[in-house]
Coordinates of C-alpha atoms in Angstrom, one line a residue:
M1 CA -110.7 46.4 -96.0
A2 CA -110.2 44.3 -93.0
K3 CA -109.7 46.2 -89.7
T4 CA -106.3 45.6 -88.0
F5 CA -106.1 45.3 -84.4
T6 CA -103.0 46.1 -82.3
D7 CA -103.9 44.8 -78.9
I8 CA -105.9 41.8 -77.3
P9 CA -109.3 43.2 -76.0
L10 CA -109.3 42.7 -72.2
S11 CA -113.1 43.2 -72.1
R12 CA -115.8 41.9 -74.4
P13 CA -115.9 44.1 -77.6
D14 CA -119.1 45.4 -79.0
T15 CA -120.2 42.9 -81.7
P16 CA -123.9 43.8 -82.6
L17 CA -124.0 42.0 -86.0
L18 CA -122.3 38.9 -84.6
D19 CA -124.5 38.7 -81.6
R20 CA -127.4 38.1 -84.0
I21 CA -125.7 35.0 -85.5
S22 CA -126.8 31.8 -83.7
A23 CA -126.3 29.6 -86.8
P24 CA -125.0 30.0 -90.5
V25 CA -128.6 30.6 -91.7
D26 CA -128.7 33.8 -89.9
L27 CA -125.4 34.8 -91.7
R28 CA -127.0 34.2 -95.1
Q29 CA -129.5 36.9 -94.2
L30 CA -126.7 39.7 -94.2
T31 CA -126.0 42.1 -97.1
D32 CA -122.6 42.3 -98.6
A33 CA -121.6 45.2 -96.4
Q34 CA -122.8 43.5 -93.2
L35 CA -120.7 40.5 -94.1
L36 CA -117.7 42.7 -94.0
Q37 CA -118.5 43.9 -90.7
V38 CA -119.3 40.5 -89.3
T39 CA -115.6 39.7 -90.4
D40 CA -114.1 42.5 -88.3
E41 CA -116.3 41.6 -85.3
L42 CA -115.4 37.9 -85.6
R43 CA -111.8 38.8 -85.3
A44 CA -112.3 41.2 -82.3
F45 CA -114.3 38.7 -80.6
M46 CA -111.9 35.9 -81.4
L47 CA -109.0 37.9 -79.9
Y48 CA -110.9 38.6 -76.8
C49 CA -111.8 34.8 -76.2
V50 CA -108.2 33.6 -76.9
G51 CA -106.7 36.2 -74.4
K52 CA -109.0 34.7 -71.9
T53 CA -108.5 31.1 -72.5
G54 CA -105.2 30.8 -74.5
G55 CA -105.1 28.7 -77.6
H56 CA -104.3 28.7 -81.2
F57 CA -105.4 31.9 -83.2
G58 CA -103.0 32.9 -85.7
A59 CA -104.5 30.3 -88.4
G60 CA -108.2 31.3 -87.4
L61 CA -107.3 35.1 -87.8
G62 CA -106.2 34.1 -91.4
V63 CA -109.4 32.4 -92.4
A64 CA -112.0 34.8 -91.1
E65 CA -113.1 35.8 -94.6
L66 CA -113.0 32.3 -96.0
T67 CA -115.2 31.0 -93.0
V68 CA -117.7 33.6 -93.5
A69 CA -117.8 32.9 -97.3
L70 CA -117.9 29.2 -96.8
H71 CA -121.0 29.3 -94.4
Y72 CA -122.6 32.1 -96.4
V73 CA -122.4 30.2 -99.8
F74 CA -122.9 26.6 -98.7
D75 CA -125.9 25.1 -96.9
T76 CA -124.1 23.9 -93.8
P77 CA -124.6 21.6 -92.1
N78 CA -126.4 19.7 -94.8
D79 CA -123.5 20.6 -97.2
R80 CA -120.4 19.1 -95.4
L81 CA -117.5 21.2 -94.5
V82 CA -114.3 19.3 -93.5
W83 CA -111.4 21.2 -91.7
D84 CA -107.9 20.1 -91.8
V85 CA -105.7 20.2 -88.5
G86 CA -108.5 22.3 -86.9
H87 CA -106.1 25.1 -85.6
Q88 CA -108.1 27.5 -87.9
T89 CA -111.7 26.5 -86.7
Y90 CA -112.4 29.0 -84.0
P91 CA -114.3 31.4 -86.3
H92 CA -116.2 28.4 -87.5
K93 CA -117.3 27.7 -83.9
I94 CA -118.2 31.0 -83.4
L95 CA -120.5 31.0 -86.3
T96 CA -122.1 27.8 -85.6
G97 CA -123.9 28.4 -82.4
R98 CA -120.9 28.1 -79.8
R99 CA -120.3 31.9 -79.5
E100 CA -121.3 31.9 -75.8
Q101 CA -119.2 28.9 -75.0
M102 CA -116.0 30.1 -76.4
L103 CA -114.7 31.2 -73.0
S104 CA -114.7 27.6 -72.1
M105 CA -112.4 26.8 -75.0
R106 CA -109.7 23.9 -74.2
Q107 CA -110.8 24.0 -70.5
K108 CA -112.2 20.8 -68.7
D109 CA -115.8 20.2 -69.7
G110 CA -115.5 23.0 -72.2
L111 CA -115.3 23.3 -76.0
S112 CA -112.4 21.5 -77.8
G113 CA -109.8 23.3 -79.5
F114 CA -110.4 21.2 -82.6
P115 CA -113.5 20.0 -84.4
K116 CA -115.2 17.5 -82.7
R117 CA -118.3 15.3 -84.0
S118 CA -119.9 15.0 -80.5
E119 CA -119.7 18.8 -80.0
S120 CA -121.6 20.2 -82.9
E121 CA -123.4 18.9 -86.1
Y122 CA -121.3 21.4 -88.0
D123 CA -118.1 19.6 -87.0
T124 CA -118.4 16.9 -89.7
F125 CA -115.1 15.3 -88.8
G126 CA -112.9 15.3 -85.7
V127 CA -109.3 16.1 -86.4
G128 CA -106.2 17.1 -84.8
H129 CA -103.7 15.6 -87.0
S130 CA -102.8 17.1 -90.5
S131 CA -103.8 16.2 -93.9
T132 CA -107.0 14.1 -93.3
S133 CA -109.5 16.5 -94.8
I134 CA -109.5 15.4 -98.5
S135 CA -109.8 11.6 -97.7
A136 CA -112.5 12.4 -95.1
A137 CA -114.4 14.7 -97.2
L138 CA -114.2 12.3 -100.5
G139 CA -115.5 9.5 -98.2
M140 CA -118.4 11.7 -97.3
A141 CA -119.1 12.7 -100.9
M142 CA -119.0 9.2 -102.1
A143 CA -121.2 7.8 -99.4
S144 CA -123.8 10.6 -100.2
N145 CA -123.7 9.7 -103.8
Q146 CA -124.0 6.0 -102.9
L147 CA -127.2 6.8 -100.6
G148 CA -128.7 9.0 -103.1
E149 CA -128.2 12.1 -101.0
E150 CA -127.8 15.5 -102.6
R151 CA -125.2 17.6 -100.7
R152 CA -122.1 19.4 -101.6
T153 CA -118.6 18.6 -99.8
V154 CA -115.8 21.0 -99.0
A155 CA -112.2 20.2 -97.7
V156 CA -110.3 23.1 -96.2
M157 CA -106.5 22.4 -95.9
G158 CA -103.2 24.5 -95.4
D159 CA -100.3 24.4 -97.6
G160 CA -98.4 22.8 -94.8
A161 CA -100.9 19.9 -94.6
M162 CA -100.4 19.6 -98.6
T163 CA -96.9 18.3 -97.7
A164 CA -98.0 15.1 -96.4
G165 CA -98.3 12.0 -98.7
M166 CA -101.8 11.2 -97.4
A167 CA -103.1 14.3 -99.1
F168 CA -101.8 13.4 -102.5
E169 CA -103.2 9.8 -102.1
A170 CA -106.6 11.3 -101.5
I171 CA -106.1 13.7 -104.5
N172 CA -105.2 10.9 -106.7
H173 CA -108.3 8.7 -105.6
A174 CA -110.5 11.7 -105.9
A175 CA -109.7 12.3 -109.6
H176 CA -110.3 8.5 -110.1
V177 CA -113.9 8.2 -108.8
D178 CA -114.7 11.7 -110.1
K179 CA -117.2 12.9 -107.4
K180 CA -118.4 16.4 -106.7
L181 CA -115.6 17.7 -104.3
L182 CA -114.3 21.1 -103.7
V183 CA -110.9 21.6 -102.0
V184 CA -109.9 24.9 -100.7
L185 CA -106.1 25.2 -100.5
N186 CA -105.5 27.9 -97.9
D187 CA -101.9 29.1 -98.7
N188 CA -100.4 31.5 -96.2
Q189 CA -96.8 31.1 -97.2
M190 CA -95.0 34.2 -98.8
S191 CA -93.2 32.2 -101.4
I192 CA -95.8 32.2 -104.0
S193 CA -97.8 35.2 -102.9
H194 CA -96.4 37.2 -105.8
N195 CA -98.8 35.3 -108.2
S196 CA -101.7 36.7 -106.5
G197 CA -101.9 39.7 -108.9
G198 CA -104.4 41.1 -111.4
L199 CA -103.8 38.7 -114.1
S200 CA -104.0 35.6 -112.0
T201 CA -107.3 37.0 -110.4
Y202 CA -108.6 37.9 -113.9
F203 CA -108.0 34.2 -115.1
A204 CA -109.5 32.7 -111.9
K205 CA -112.7 34.7 -112.5
L206 CA -112.7 33.5 -116.1
W207 CA -112.0 29.9 -115.4
S208 CA -114.8 29.8 -112.6
S209 CA -117.3 31.5 -114.7
K210 CA -120.3 29.6 -115.8
F211 CA -119.7 30.4 -119.6
Y212 CA -116.1 29.1 -119.4
T213 CA -117.2 25.8 -117.5
N214 CA -120.0 25.1 -119.9
L215 CA -117.7 25.8 -122.8
R216 CA -115.1 23.5 -121.3
E217 CA -117.6 20.6 -120.8
S218 CA -119.0 21.1 -124.3
G219 CA -115.6 21.1 -125.8
K220 CA -114.9 17.8 -124.1
K221 CA -118.0 16.2 -125.6
A222 CA -117.3 17.5 -129.0
L223 CA -113.7 16.5 -129.0
R224 CA -114.2 12.9 -127.8
S225 CA -113.8 11.7 -131.5
L226 CA -110.9 14.0 -132.1
P227 CA -108.3 13.0 -129.7
Q228 CA -105.6 15.2 -131.4
A229 CA -107.6 18.4 -131.3
K230 CA -108.6 17.5 -127.7
N231 CA -105.0 17.2 -126.5
F232 CA -104.3 20.4 -128.2
V233 CA -107.0 22.3 -126.5
R234 CA -106.1 20.7 -123.0
R235 CA -102.3 21.7 -123.5
T236 CA -103.1 25.3 -124.5
E237 CA -105.3 25.7 -121.2
E238 CA -102.5 24.1 -119.5
Y239 CA -99.9 26.4 -120.6
M240 CA -102.1 29.5 -120.0
K241 CA -102.5 28.5 -116.5
S242 CA -98.8 27.7 -116.0
M243 CA -98.0 31.4 -116.8
V244 CA -100.0 32.7 -113.9
S245 CA -100.6 30.0 -111.3
P246 CA -99.1 26.8 -110.0
A247 CA -102.0 24.9 -111.6
T248 CA -100.3 22.3 -113.6
I249 CA -99.7 19.8 -110.9
F250 CA -103.2 19.7 -109.8
E251 CA -104.5 19.5 -113.2
E252 CA -102.2 16.6 -114.0
L253 CA -103.6 15.0 -111.0
G254 CA -107.2 15.3 -112.3
F255 CA -108.5 18.3 -110.5
Y256 CA -110.0 21.5 -112.0
Y257 CA -107.8 24.2 -110.6
I258 CA -108.8 27.8 -109.8
G259 CA -106.4 30.3 -108.5
L260 CA -104.7 32.1 -106.9
I261 CA -107.3 34.1 -105.1
D262 CA -106.8 36.8 -102.4
G263 CA -108.3 34.9 -99.4
H264 CA -109.1 38.3 -97.8
D265 CA -111.4 39.6 -100.5
L266 CA -114.6 38.4 -99.2
P267 CA -116.7 39.6 -102.1
M268 CA -114.4 37.8 -104.5
L269 CA -114.5 34.8 -102.4
V270 CA -118.4 34.7 -102.1
E271 CA -118.4 35.2 -106.1
I272 CA -116.0 32.4 -106.8
L273 CA -117.6 29.9 -104.4
E274 CA -121.1 30.4 -105.8
K275 CA -119.6 29.7 -109.3
L276 CA -117.8 26.6 -108.0
K277 CA -120.3 24.9 -105.8
D278 CA -122.2 23.1 -108.5
I279 CA -119.3 22.1 -110.7
D280 CA -119.4 18.3 -111.1
G281 CA -116.0 16.4 -110.3
P282 CA -113.0 17.3 -108.1
V283 CA -112.3 21.3 -108.0
L284 CA -109.3 22.9 -106.2
L285 CA -109.5 26.6 -105.3
H286 CA -106.1 27.9 -104.2
I287 CA -106.4 31.1 -102.0
I288 CA -103.5 33.2 -100.5
T289 CA -104.0 34.3 -96.9
Q290 CA -101.9 35.9 -94.1
K291 CA -101.6 34.1 -91.0
G292 CA -102.5 36.3 -88.0
K293 CA -104.5 38.6 -90.5
G294 CA -106.2 41.7 -88.6
F295 CA -103.8 41.3 -85.5
E296 CA -100.5 43.3 -86.1
P297 CA -98.4 41.5 -83.8
A298 CA -99.2 38.2 -85.4
Q299 CA -98.9 39.6 -88.9
N300 CA -95.4 40.5 -88.0
D301 CA -94.5 37.2 -86.3
P302 CA -96.8 34.4 -87.5
V303 CA -94.6 31.8 -85.9
G304 CA -94.5 33.5 -82.4
Y305 CA -98.2 34.1 -82.4
H306 CA -99.2 30.5 -83.8
A307 CA -100.9 30.1 -80.3
L308 CA -101.3 32.4 -77.5
N309 CA -101.2 31.8 -73.5
K310 CA -104.1 33.1 -71.5
I311 CA -103.4 36.7 -70.5
E312 CA -103.1 36.9 -66.8
P313 CA -103.9 40.1 -65.0
K314 CA -100.8 41.9 -63.8
P315 CA -100.3 42.6 -60.3
A316 CA -100.5 46.3 -59.3
V317 CA -97.0 46.2 -57.7
Q318 CA -94.3 43.7 -58.6
T319 CA -91.1 44.2 -56.5
A320 CA -87.7 43.5 -57.4
V321 CA -87.4 40.7 -55.1
A322 CA -90.5 39.0 -56.5
Q323 CA -89.2 39.5 -60.0
A324 CA -85.9 37.7 -59.1
A325 CA -87.7 35.0 -57.3
K326 CA -89.7 34.3 -60.5
V327 CA -86.6 34.2 -62.5
S328 CA -84.8 32.0 -60.2
S329 CA -87.6 29.6 -59.9
A330 CA -88.0 29.1 -63.5
K331 CA -87.4 25.6 -64.9
P332 CA -86.3 24.6 -68.3
K333 CA -89.0 22.9 -70.3
Y334 CA -88.2 19.3 -71.5
Q335 CA -88.0 20.8 -74.9
K336 CA -85.1 23.0 -74.0
V337 CA -83.3 20.1 -72.3
F338 CA -83.5 18.0 -75.6
G339 CA -82.6 21.0 -77.6
D340 CA -79.5 21.7 -75.4
W341 CA -78.5 18.0 -75.6
L342 CA -78.9 18.0 -79.2
C343 CA -76.5 20.9 -79.6
D344 CA -74.0 19.5 -77.2
M345 CA -74.1 16.1 -78.8
A346 CA -73.5 17.6 -82.2
E347 CA -70.6 19.2 -81.1
K348 CA -69.1 16.1 -80.0
D349 CA -70.2 13.7 -82.9
Q350 CA -70.2 15.0 -86.5
R351 CA -72.3 11.9 -87.5
L352 CA -75.3 13.4 -85.7
V353 CA -78.2 14.6 -87.9
G354 CA -81.4 16.2 -86.5
I355 CA -84.7 15.4 -88.5
T356 CA -88.2 16.8 -87.6
P357 CA -91.5 16.6 -89.3
A358 CA -92.4 20.2 -89.3
M359 CA -91.8 20.6 -85.5
C360 CA -88.8 22.6 -85.1
E361 CA -89.9 25.1 -82.5
G362 CA -92.2 22.7 -80.7
S363 CA -89.4 20.3 -80.3
G364 CA -86.8 22.7 -79.2
M365 CA -84.7 22.4 -82.3
N366 CA -84.4 26.2 -83.1
D367 CA -80.8 26.8 -81.9
F368 CA -79.6 23.3 -83.5
A369 CA -81.1 24.4 -86.8
E370 CA -79.4 27.8 -86.5
R371 CA -76.0 26.4 -85.4
F372 CA -75.8 23.2 -87.4
P373 CA -78.0 24.1 -90.7
D374 CA -76.1 21.4 -92.7
R375 CA -77.1 18.8 -90.2
Y376 CA -80.9 19.7 -89.8
E377 CA -83.7 18.5 -91.8
D378 CA -87.3 19.6 -91.7
V379 CA -89.2 17.2 -93.9
A380 CA -92.5 19.0 -93.4
I381 CA -95.7 17.2 -92.3
A382 CA -94.3 13.8 -93.5
E383 CA -93.8 11.5 -90.4
Q384 CA -93.5 8.5 -92.5
H385 CA -91.0 9.9 -94.7
A386 CA -88.9 11.3 -91.6
V387 CA -88.6 7.7 -90.2
T388 CA -87.5 6.2 -93.4
L389 CA -85.1 9.2 -94.2
A390 CA -83.5 8.6 -90.8
A391 CA -83.2 4.8 -91.7
G392 CA -81.5 5.6 -95.1
M393 CA -79.1 7.9 -93.4
A394 CA -78.4 5.2 -90.6
C395 CA -77.5 2.7 -93.5
E396 CA -74.6 5.1 -94.6
G397 CA -73.3 5.5 -91.0
A398 CA -74.8 8.6 -90.0
K399 CA -76.5 9.0 -86.6
P400 CA -79.9 10.5 -87.1
V401 CA -82.1 11.9 -84.1
V402 CA -85.6 12.0 -85.1
A403 CA -87.4 14.7 -83.0
I404 CA -91.0 13.8 -82.9
Y405 CA -94.2 14.1 -81.0
S406 CA -95.7 10.7 -79.5
T407 CA -98.8 11.1 -81.1
F408 CA -97.3 11.8 -84.5
L409 CA -95.1 8.8 -84.6
Q410 CA -98.2 6.7 -84.6
R411 CA -98.4 8.0 -88.2
G412 CA -94.9 6.4 -89.1
Y413 CA -95.5 3.1 -87.2
D414 CA -95.0 0.8 -90.3
Q415 CA -91.8 2.6 -91.2
L416 CA -90.7 2.3 -87.5
I417 CA -91.1 -1.5 -87.7
H418 CA -90.2 -2.3 -91.3
D419 CA -87.6 0.3 -92.1
V420 CA -85.9 0.9 -88.8
A421 CA -86.3 -2.0 -86.0
L422 CA -86.4 -4.9 -88.6
Q423 CA -83.1 -3.8 -90.0
N424 CA -81.9 -2.9 -86.5
L425 CA -80.7 0.4 -87.7
D426 CA -79.1 3.1 -85.5
V427 CA -81.9 5.7 -85.1
L428 CA -82.7 7.7 -81.9
F429 CA -86.3 8.9 -81.5
A430 CA -86.6 11.7 -79.2
M431 CA -90.4 11.4 -78.4
D432 CA -91.9 14.7 -77.3
R433 CA -95.3 15.2 -75.8
A434 CA -95.4 11.8 -74.1
G435 CA -98.3 11.3 -71.8
L436 CA -101.3 13.7 -71.5
V437 CA -100.9 17.1 -72.9
G438 CA -103.6 19.2 -71.2
E439 CA -105.5 21.6 -73.4
D440 CA -104.8 20.1 -76.7
G441 CA -106.7 16.9 -75.5
A442 CA -107.1 13.5 -76.9
T443 CA -105.8 14.0 -80.4
H444 CA -102.5 15.0 -79.2
A445 CA -102.0 12.9 -76.2
G446 CA -99.1 10.6 -76.2
A447 CA -100.9 7.8 -74.5
Y448 CA -99.8 4.9 -76.3
D449 CA -96.1 4.9 -77.2
I450 CA -94.9 2.6 -74.5
S451 CA -97.5 0.0 -75.6
Y452 CA -96.6 0.3 -79.3
L453 CA -93.0 0.5 -78.9
R454 CA -92.3 -2.3 -76.4
C455 CA -93.6 -4.9 -78.7
I456 CA -91.2 -4.3 -81.5
P457 CA -88.0 -6.4 -81.7
N458 CA -84.6 -4.6 -81.4
M459 CA -86.2 -1.4 -79.5
L460 CA -84.6 0.2 -76.7
V461 CA -87.4 2.0 -74.8
M462 CA -86.8 4.6 -72.0
A463 CA -88.8 6.7 -69.7
P464 CA -86.6 9.3 -67.8
S465 CA -88.1 10.8 -64.5
D466 CA -86.7 14.2 -64.8
E467 CA -84.7 16.8 -66.6
N468 CA -81.4 15.2 -65.8
E469 CA -82.3 11.8 -66.5
T470 CA -83.9 12.9 -69.8
R471 CA -80.4 14.3 -70.7
Q472 CA -78.4 11.2 -69.7
L473 CA -81.0 8.9 -71.4
L474 CA -80.7 10.6 -74.7
Y475 CA -76.9 10.3 -74.6
T476 CA -77.5 6.4 -73.7
G477 CA -79.7 6.1 -76.6
F478 CA -77.6 8.0 -78.9
I479 CA -74.5 5.7 -78.3
H480 CA -76.5 2.5 -78.2
Q481 CA -76.1 0.5 -81.4
G482 CA -79.6 0.0 -82.7
P483 CA -83.1 1.8 -82.5
A484 CA -83.9 3.6 -79.4
A485 CA -86.6 5.9 -78.1
V486 CA -86.8 8.3 -75.2
R487 CA -90.1 9.6 -74.1
Y488 CA -90.5 12.9 -72.2
P489 CA -93.5 15.1 -71.6
R490 CA -94.7 18.5 -72.6
G491 CA -93.7 21.5 -70.3
T492 CA -91.4 21.4 -67.3
G493 CA -90.2 18.7 -64.9
P494 CA -89.5 18.7 -61.3
G495 CA -86.4 21.0 -61.6
A496 CA -83.7 18.4 -61.0
Q497 CA -80.1 19.7 -61.3
I498 CA -78.9 18.9 -64.8
E499 CA -75.3 17.6 -65.2
Q500 CA -73.5 18.8 -68.2
A501 CA -71.4 15.8 -68.4
M502 CA -73.1 13.2 -70.5
T503 CA -72.8 9.6 -68.8
A504 CA -74.2 6.4 -70.3
V505 CA -76.8 4.6 -68.0
P506 CA -76.6 0.9 -67.7
I507 CA -78.8 -0.5 -70.1
G508 CA -82.0 -2.0 -68.5
K509 CA -81.2 -1.0 -65.0
G510 CA -83.4 0.9 -62.6
T511 CA -82.6 2.6 -59.3
M512 CA -84.1 2.6 -56.0
R513 CA -85.5 5.9 -54.7
R514 CA -87.2 5.0 -51.6
T515 CA -87.2 2.0 -49.3
G516 CA -90.2 0.8 -47.5
A517 CA -92.3 -2.3 -46.7
Q518 CA -95.2 -4.3 -47.8
V519 CA -95.9 -2.1 -51.0
A520 CA -93.2 -1.5 -53.8
I521 CA -94.1 1.2 -56.5
L522 CA -92.3 0.7 -59.8
N523 CA -92.4 4.0 -61.5
F524 CA -91.9 4.6 -65.4
G525 CA -91.3 8.2 -66.3
T526 CA -92.2 11.6 -65.0
T527 CA -94.9 10.4 -62.6
L528 CA -91.9 9.7 -60.2
A529 CA -92.6 12.9 -58.0
S530 CA -96.2 11.8 -57.4
A531 CA -95.3 8.1 -56.9
I532 CA -92.6 9.2 -54.1
E533 CA -95.1 11.6 -52.4
A534 CA -97.7 8.8 -52.3
A535 CA -95.1 6.4 -51.1
E536 CA -94.4 8.7 -48.2
H537 CA -98.1 8.4 -47.2
L538 CA -97.9 4.6 -47.4
N539 CA -94.4 3.9 -46.3
A540 CA -93.8 2.1 -49.6
S541 CA -90.7 1.4 -51.7
V542 CA -90.2 3.3 -54.7
A543 CA -88.1 2.1 -58.0
D544 CA -87.4 4.4 -60.8
M545 CA -87.5 1.8 -63.5
R546 CA -86.0 4.2 -66.3
F547 CA -86.2 1.3 -68.8
V548 CA -89.3 -0.1 -70.2
K549 CA -87.4 -2.5 -72.7
P550 CA -85.2 -4.1 -71.6
I551 CA -86.9 -4.2 -68.3
D552 CA -85.0 -4.6 -65.1
E553 CA -85.7 -8.1 -64.4
A554 CA -83.5 -8.6 -61.5
L555 CA -84.8 -5.4 -59.6
I556 CA -88.6 -6.7 -60.3
R557 CA -87.6 -10.2 -58.8
Q558 CA -85.9 -8.5 -55.7
L559 CA -88.9 -6.3 -55.0
A560 CA -91.4 -9.2 -55.5
A561 CA -89.4 -11.2 -52.9
D562 CA -89.4 -8.3 -50.3
H563 CA -93.0 -7.1 -50.9
Q564 CA -96.5 -8.1 -50.7
L565 CA -97.9 -5.8 -53.4
L566 CA -96.2 -4.5 -56.4
V567 CA -97.7 -1.2 -58.1
T568 CA -96.8 0.0 -61.4
V569 CA -97.3 3.7 -62.4
E570 CA -97.0 5.1 -65.9
E571 CA -98.6 7.9 -67.9
N572 CA -99.4 5.6 -70.7
S573 CA -102.2 3.3 -71.5
V574 CA -102.4 0.4 -69.0
A575 CA -103.2 -1.8 -71.9
G576 CA -99.9 -3.2 -73.2
G577 CA -97.9 -0.6 -71.2
A578 CA -95.0 -1.0 -68.9
G579 CA -97.1 -2.4 -66.0
A580 CA -98.0 -5.2 -68.5
A581 CA -94.4 -5.8 -69.1
V582 CA -93.8 -6.4 -65.4
S583 CA -96.8 -8.8 -65.2
E584 CA -95.6 -10.7 -68.3
F585 CA -92.1 -11.3 -66.5
L586 CA -93.7 -12.4 -63.4
A587 CA -95.9 -14.9 -65.2
A588 CA -93.1 -16.1 -67.3
Q589 CA -91.0 -16.8 -64.1
G590 CA -94.0 -18.4 -62.2
I591 CA -94.0 -15.6 -59.5
V592 CA -97.5 -15.4 -58.2
M593 CA -98.3 -12.2 -56.4
P594 CA -100.7 -9.3 -56.3
V595 CA -99.9 -6.6 -58.8
L596 CA -101.7 -3.2 -59.4
H597 CA -101.4 -1.3 -62.6
I598 CA -102.0 2.5 -62.5
G599 CA -102.0 4.3 -65.8
L600 CA -104.4 5.7 -68.4
P601 CA -107.7 3.9 -68.7
D602 CA -109.2 2.4 -71.7
K603 CA -110.8 5.6 -72.8
F604 CA -109.7 8.8 -74.6
I605 CA -109.1 11.7 -72.1
D606 CA -110.6 14.9 -72.9
H607 CA -108.9 18.3 -72.7
G608 CA -108.1 20.3 -69.6
K609 CA -105.2 21.3 -67.4
H610 CA -102.6 18.6 -67.2
H611 CA -103.0 18.5 -63.4
E612 CA -106.9 18.0 -63.9
Q613 CA -106.2 15.2 -66.4
L614 CA -103.9 13.4 -64.0
G615 CA -106.4 13.9 -61.2
A616 CA -109.2 12.5 -63.3
V617 CA -107.3 9.3 -64.1
G618 CA -105.8 8.9 -60.5
L619 CA -102.2 9.6 -61.6
D620 CA -101.6 12.3 -59.0
C621 CA -100.6 11.6 -55.5
A622 CA -104.1 11.4 -54.0
G623 CA -105.1 9.1 -56.8
I624 CA -102.0 6.7 -56.4
V625 CA -102.8 6.7 -52.6
H626 CA -106.4 5.8 -53.2
S627 CA -106.0 3.0 -55.7
I628 CA -103.3 1.2 -53.2
E629 CA -105.2 1.5 -50.4
Q630 CA -108.3 0.1 -52.0
R631 CA -106.1 -2.8 -53.3
L632 CA -104.8 -3.3 -49.9
S633 CA -108.3 -3.6 -48.5
V634 CA -109.4 -6.1 -51.0
L635 CA -106.2 -8.0 -50.3
Q636 CA -106.9 -7.5 -46.5
L637 CA -103.4 -6.3 -45.9
P638 CA -103.1 -3.8 -43.1
K639 CA -102.3 -0.1 -44.3
Q640 CA -98.9 1.2 -43.4
A641 CA -98.3 4.0 -40.9
I642 CA -98.2 7.4 -42.4
H643 CA -94.7 8.9 -42.4

């Protein structure tokens, strides 16, 4: 029975067996009893590491037994193991030669929080977005078959990932090509866990047995000339399975289904996987696990313990004054600003409907979901559906607000163009996690939304610079007739005073924040504080542009006339970004003058602290000053006096 922990270890736990495992080949030398001990040590070490670094850990705790079983049974890395999403891969990293690097997880120049091909040969497919594992694993299986290479391929995905259409597209194709592929469906939802009883386990063992699979294949051959008898046998098997497991849908899609299996019964998992690994054709193994397994607080609150912040040492003495100062200095996250606005707007307008693709907590919609359950729609991990659902609602006069991460809206891009913008429908996109996102790295960065939104006709694109601007621009986008998007970052802002009254901002109008000479900085979004600080050093003018589309052409023309260098600043890709819009306008007007674009370079930005990422790409104050001074030097313009 798995050991249960009640606290995060603050010092490195004793892990004598785990310390002997530098690769899965070492794991395969252990006895059954030692495998169980390794699983306990794996959980203890993982808890210790996440306590030091922060990160996702509930999912990883839930797949400790599965990870051990997969690397024990399969010949990884020759056999391909493809993980979905990647939140659950910390145990996988520990067992595949990265144990001593785990304290660098999600830190600059350290291990990624997700599988990454450049990091290890055991990370067969890089991933951060959901529902890609079956497609990737099938591609690997087909390529190996074509090249005449003998290897097995396994995809591991969660029940949440199975809600995406892409997963079923891959399942449909896998059945068509009929290659050797094992899909492990890791189900940690409570709704169907009652099926994992003795009868279900008995039949799972029966259906995975060599006797039964051989009998099944022999029966297929014998009955090829007897369609009616073949159909009778298939239906009999189907009805048996439907009594004890949710097998029918996968069987109908062409997979051989085995389940439900207790995903924390390590000996059982090893036994079943040994039997399944050489079955030809697509197989789906359905296991039941508990998210946060082995850590009591996470078992009781799997949502709250989906991820964990780094545990900071507590000061010996914390005075009441210090505690009060900490409370008073707390700034609301942008997600809270959005969530509060959503509730306030819903009270004023009965047409408002809030939609999210499985990002309720992350997007700050908890209060809205509780207060307005009839107007809250969580469509699961189905971004394409979320966008078109909103389009359909808008057709009938509703006012849908789609709360979605910038990086995830990329998955619904065709629907955004074809179903919303082309029809000029009244949908507001509240785009969370715009810009760089720190420790989650390149897979989750909202680095391209300005670029991919501003090229779409009918779109209104807004980039607020602080918390109050976010609230007011959300309101502006909501009352606007047509598709609109407001982008805002992860975490907290500069602490601007939030006005409870909602006031529409004039469409396409920026505002001057500082008047200087020679250089004008045109800022788009939450880089404003750094832009103003840089302007103080350079005696530059600063405009908070607020709107990317339509852009404030009159303000650009004025700044161009009054300054010798225009500088655009944005936490978005320079390619096709807001700065490009400024240059396009100048070119169209025949205005020839120097323009410097500061933003994200043409490369993926690795994980690290957000301020480290900004510093690395020159989007902090020092970087902005340095870039401008370099350009002034090239242009042979004098530097301005520091104020």
